[in-house]
PDB file of C-alpha atoms in Angstrom:
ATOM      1  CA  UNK A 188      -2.543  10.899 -10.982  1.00  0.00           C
ATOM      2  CA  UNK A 189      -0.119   8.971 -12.179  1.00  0.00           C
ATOM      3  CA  UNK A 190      -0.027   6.412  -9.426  1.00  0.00           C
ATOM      4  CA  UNK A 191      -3.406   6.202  -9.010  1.00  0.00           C
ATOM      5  CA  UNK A 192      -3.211   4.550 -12.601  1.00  0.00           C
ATOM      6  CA  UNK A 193      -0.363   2.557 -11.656  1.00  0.00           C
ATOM      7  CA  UNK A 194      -2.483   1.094  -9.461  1.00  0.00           C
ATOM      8  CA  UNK A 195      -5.631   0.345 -11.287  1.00  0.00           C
ATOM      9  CA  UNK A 196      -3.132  -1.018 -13.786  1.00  0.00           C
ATOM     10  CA  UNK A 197      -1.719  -3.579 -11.077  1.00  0.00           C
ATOM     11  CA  UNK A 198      -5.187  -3.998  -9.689  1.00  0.00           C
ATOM     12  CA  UNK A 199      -6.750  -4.957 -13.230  1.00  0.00           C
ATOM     13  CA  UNK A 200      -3.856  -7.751 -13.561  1.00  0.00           C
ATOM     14  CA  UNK A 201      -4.180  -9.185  -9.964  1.00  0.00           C
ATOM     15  CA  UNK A 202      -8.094  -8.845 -10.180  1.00  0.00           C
ATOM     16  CA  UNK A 203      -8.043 -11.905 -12.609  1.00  0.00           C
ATOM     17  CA  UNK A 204      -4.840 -13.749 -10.819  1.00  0.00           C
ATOM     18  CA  UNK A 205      -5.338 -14.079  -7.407  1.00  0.00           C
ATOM     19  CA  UNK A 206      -6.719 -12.004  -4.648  1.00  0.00           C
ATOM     20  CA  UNK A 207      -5.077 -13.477  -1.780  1.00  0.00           C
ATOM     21  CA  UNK A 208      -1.580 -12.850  -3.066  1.00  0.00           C
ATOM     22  CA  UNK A 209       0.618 -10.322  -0.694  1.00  0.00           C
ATOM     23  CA  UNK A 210       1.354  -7.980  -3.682  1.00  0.00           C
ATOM     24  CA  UNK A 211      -2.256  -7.940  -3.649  1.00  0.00           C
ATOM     25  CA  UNK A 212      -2.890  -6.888  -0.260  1.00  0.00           C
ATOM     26  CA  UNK A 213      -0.448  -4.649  -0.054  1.00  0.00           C
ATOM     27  CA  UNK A 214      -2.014  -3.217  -3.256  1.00  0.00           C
ATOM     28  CA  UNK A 215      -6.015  -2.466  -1.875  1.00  0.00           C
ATOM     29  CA  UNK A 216      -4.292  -0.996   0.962  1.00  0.00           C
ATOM     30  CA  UNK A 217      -2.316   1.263  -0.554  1.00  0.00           C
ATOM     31  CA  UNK A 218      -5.258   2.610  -2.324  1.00  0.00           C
ATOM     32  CA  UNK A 219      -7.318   2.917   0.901  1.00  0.00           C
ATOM     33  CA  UNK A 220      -4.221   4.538   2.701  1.00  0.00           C
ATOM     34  CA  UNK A 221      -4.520   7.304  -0.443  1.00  0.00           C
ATOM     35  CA  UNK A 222      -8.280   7.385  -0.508  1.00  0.00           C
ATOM     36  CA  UNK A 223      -8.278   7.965   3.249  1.00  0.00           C
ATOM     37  CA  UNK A 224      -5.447  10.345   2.756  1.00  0.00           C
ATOM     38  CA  UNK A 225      -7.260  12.699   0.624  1.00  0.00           C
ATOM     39  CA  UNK A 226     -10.184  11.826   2.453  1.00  0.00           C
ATOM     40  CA  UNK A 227      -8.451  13.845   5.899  1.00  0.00           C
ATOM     41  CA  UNK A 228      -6.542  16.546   4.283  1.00  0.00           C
ATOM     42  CA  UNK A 229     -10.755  18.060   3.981  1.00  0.00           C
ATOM     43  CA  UNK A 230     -11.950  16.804   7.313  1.00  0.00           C
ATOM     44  CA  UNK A 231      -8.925  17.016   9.821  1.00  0.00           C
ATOM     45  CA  UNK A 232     -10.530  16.400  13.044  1.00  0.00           C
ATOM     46  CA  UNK A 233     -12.407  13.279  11.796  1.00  0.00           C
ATOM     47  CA  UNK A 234     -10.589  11.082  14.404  1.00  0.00           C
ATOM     48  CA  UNK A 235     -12.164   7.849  13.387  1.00  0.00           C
ATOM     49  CA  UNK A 236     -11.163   8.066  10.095  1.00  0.00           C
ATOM     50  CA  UNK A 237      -6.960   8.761  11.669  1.00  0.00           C
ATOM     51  CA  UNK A 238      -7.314   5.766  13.564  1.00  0.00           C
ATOM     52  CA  UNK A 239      -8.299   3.590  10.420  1.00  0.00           C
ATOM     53  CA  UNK A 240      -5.117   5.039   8.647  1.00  0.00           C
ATOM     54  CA  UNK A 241      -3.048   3.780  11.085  1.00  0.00           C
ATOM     55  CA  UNK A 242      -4.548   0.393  11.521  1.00  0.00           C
ATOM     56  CA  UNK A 243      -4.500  -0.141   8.032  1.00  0.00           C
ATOM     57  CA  UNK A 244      -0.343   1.271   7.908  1.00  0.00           C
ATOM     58  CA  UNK A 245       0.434  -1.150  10.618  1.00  0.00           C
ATOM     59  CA  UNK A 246      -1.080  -3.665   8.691  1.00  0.00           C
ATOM     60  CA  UNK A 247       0.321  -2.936   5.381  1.00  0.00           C
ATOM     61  CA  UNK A 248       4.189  -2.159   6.834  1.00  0.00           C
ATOM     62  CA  UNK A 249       3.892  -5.844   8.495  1.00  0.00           C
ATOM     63  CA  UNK A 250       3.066  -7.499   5.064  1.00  0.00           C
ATOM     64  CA  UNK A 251       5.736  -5.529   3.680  1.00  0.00           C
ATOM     65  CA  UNK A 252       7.499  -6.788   6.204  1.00  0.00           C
ATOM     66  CA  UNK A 253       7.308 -10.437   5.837  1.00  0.00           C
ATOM     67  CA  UNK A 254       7.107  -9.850   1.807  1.00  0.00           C
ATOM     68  CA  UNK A 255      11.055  -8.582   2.468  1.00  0.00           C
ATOM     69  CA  UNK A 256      12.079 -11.657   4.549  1.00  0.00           C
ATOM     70  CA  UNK A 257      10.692 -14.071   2.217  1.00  0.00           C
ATOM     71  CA  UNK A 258      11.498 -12.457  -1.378  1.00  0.00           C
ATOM     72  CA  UNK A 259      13.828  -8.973  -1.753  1.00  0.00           C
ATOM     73  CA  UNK A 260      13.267  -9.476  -5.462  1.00  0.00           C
ATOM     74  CA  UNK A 261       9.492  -9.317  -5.158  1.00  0.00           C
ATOM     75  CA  UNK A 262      10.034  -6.719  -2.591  1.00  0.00           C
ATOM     76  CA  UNK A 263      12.025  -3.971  -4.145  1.00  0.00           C
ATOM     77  CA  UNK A 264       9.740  -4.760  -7.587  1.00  0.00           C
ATOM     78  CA  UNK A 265       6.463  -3.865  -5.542  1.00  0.00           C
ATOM     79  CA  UNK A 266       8.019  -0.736  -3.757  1.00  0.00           C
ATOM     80  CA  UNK A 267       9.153   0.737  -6.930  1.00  0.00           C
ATOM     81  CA  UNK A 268       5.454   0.069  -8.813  1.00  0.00           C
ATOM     82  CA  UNK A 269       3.830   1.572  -5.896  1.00  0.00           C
ATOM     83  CA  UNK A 270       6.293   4.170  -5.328  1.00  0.00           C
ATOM     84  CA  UNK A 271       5.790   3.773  -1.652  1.00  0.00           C
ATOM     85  CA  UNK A 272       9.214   4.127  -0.153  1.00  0.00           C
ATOM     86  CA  UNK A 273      12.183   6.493  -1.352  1.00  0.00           C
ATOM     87  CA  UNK A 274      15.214   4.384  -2.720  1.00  0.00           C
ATOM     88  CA  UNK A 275      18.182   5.343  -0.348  1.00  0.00           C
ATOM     89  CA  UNK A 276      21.366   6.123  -1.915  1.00  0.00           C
ATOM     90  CA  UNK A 277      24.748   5.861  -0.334  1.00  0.00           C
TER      91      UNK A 277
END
């Protein structure tokens, strides 16, 4: 629960900045990716819904992807808000 209001938190701010922003995008599809999550741990044979997961992964790992080649800063601060990815530790 606690993410999920993380990320009506972030949504709320970006709502009124701007939509078209990466941290955006990355944001509405990390909330699909949980929605459709939840969505197949009921209905585990709805293949249609599997293959829109991973479309909308693929999409959302390359915009994280470009988002780390053009700013690590901005990078690391959106992985950590959306909890995402686990920090590695050497």
């Amino acid at each position: 629960m606690v993410k999920s209001s993380v990320i009506s938190i972030i949504a709320q701010k970006e709502n009124e900045e701007n939509r078209g922003s990466i941290e955006f995008q990355i944001l509405s599809f990390t909330a699909k990716i949980r929605r459709l999550t939840s969505h197949l741990e009921l209905h585990k044979k709805d293949f249609s819904s599997q293959r829109g997961l991973r479309k909308i992964l693929g999409k959302r790992q390359r915009l994280l992807a470009y988002l780390s080649k053009r700013s690590r800063g901005r990078y690391k601060e959106l992985i950590n808000e959306l909890a995402i990815r686990e920090i590695k530790t050497r």
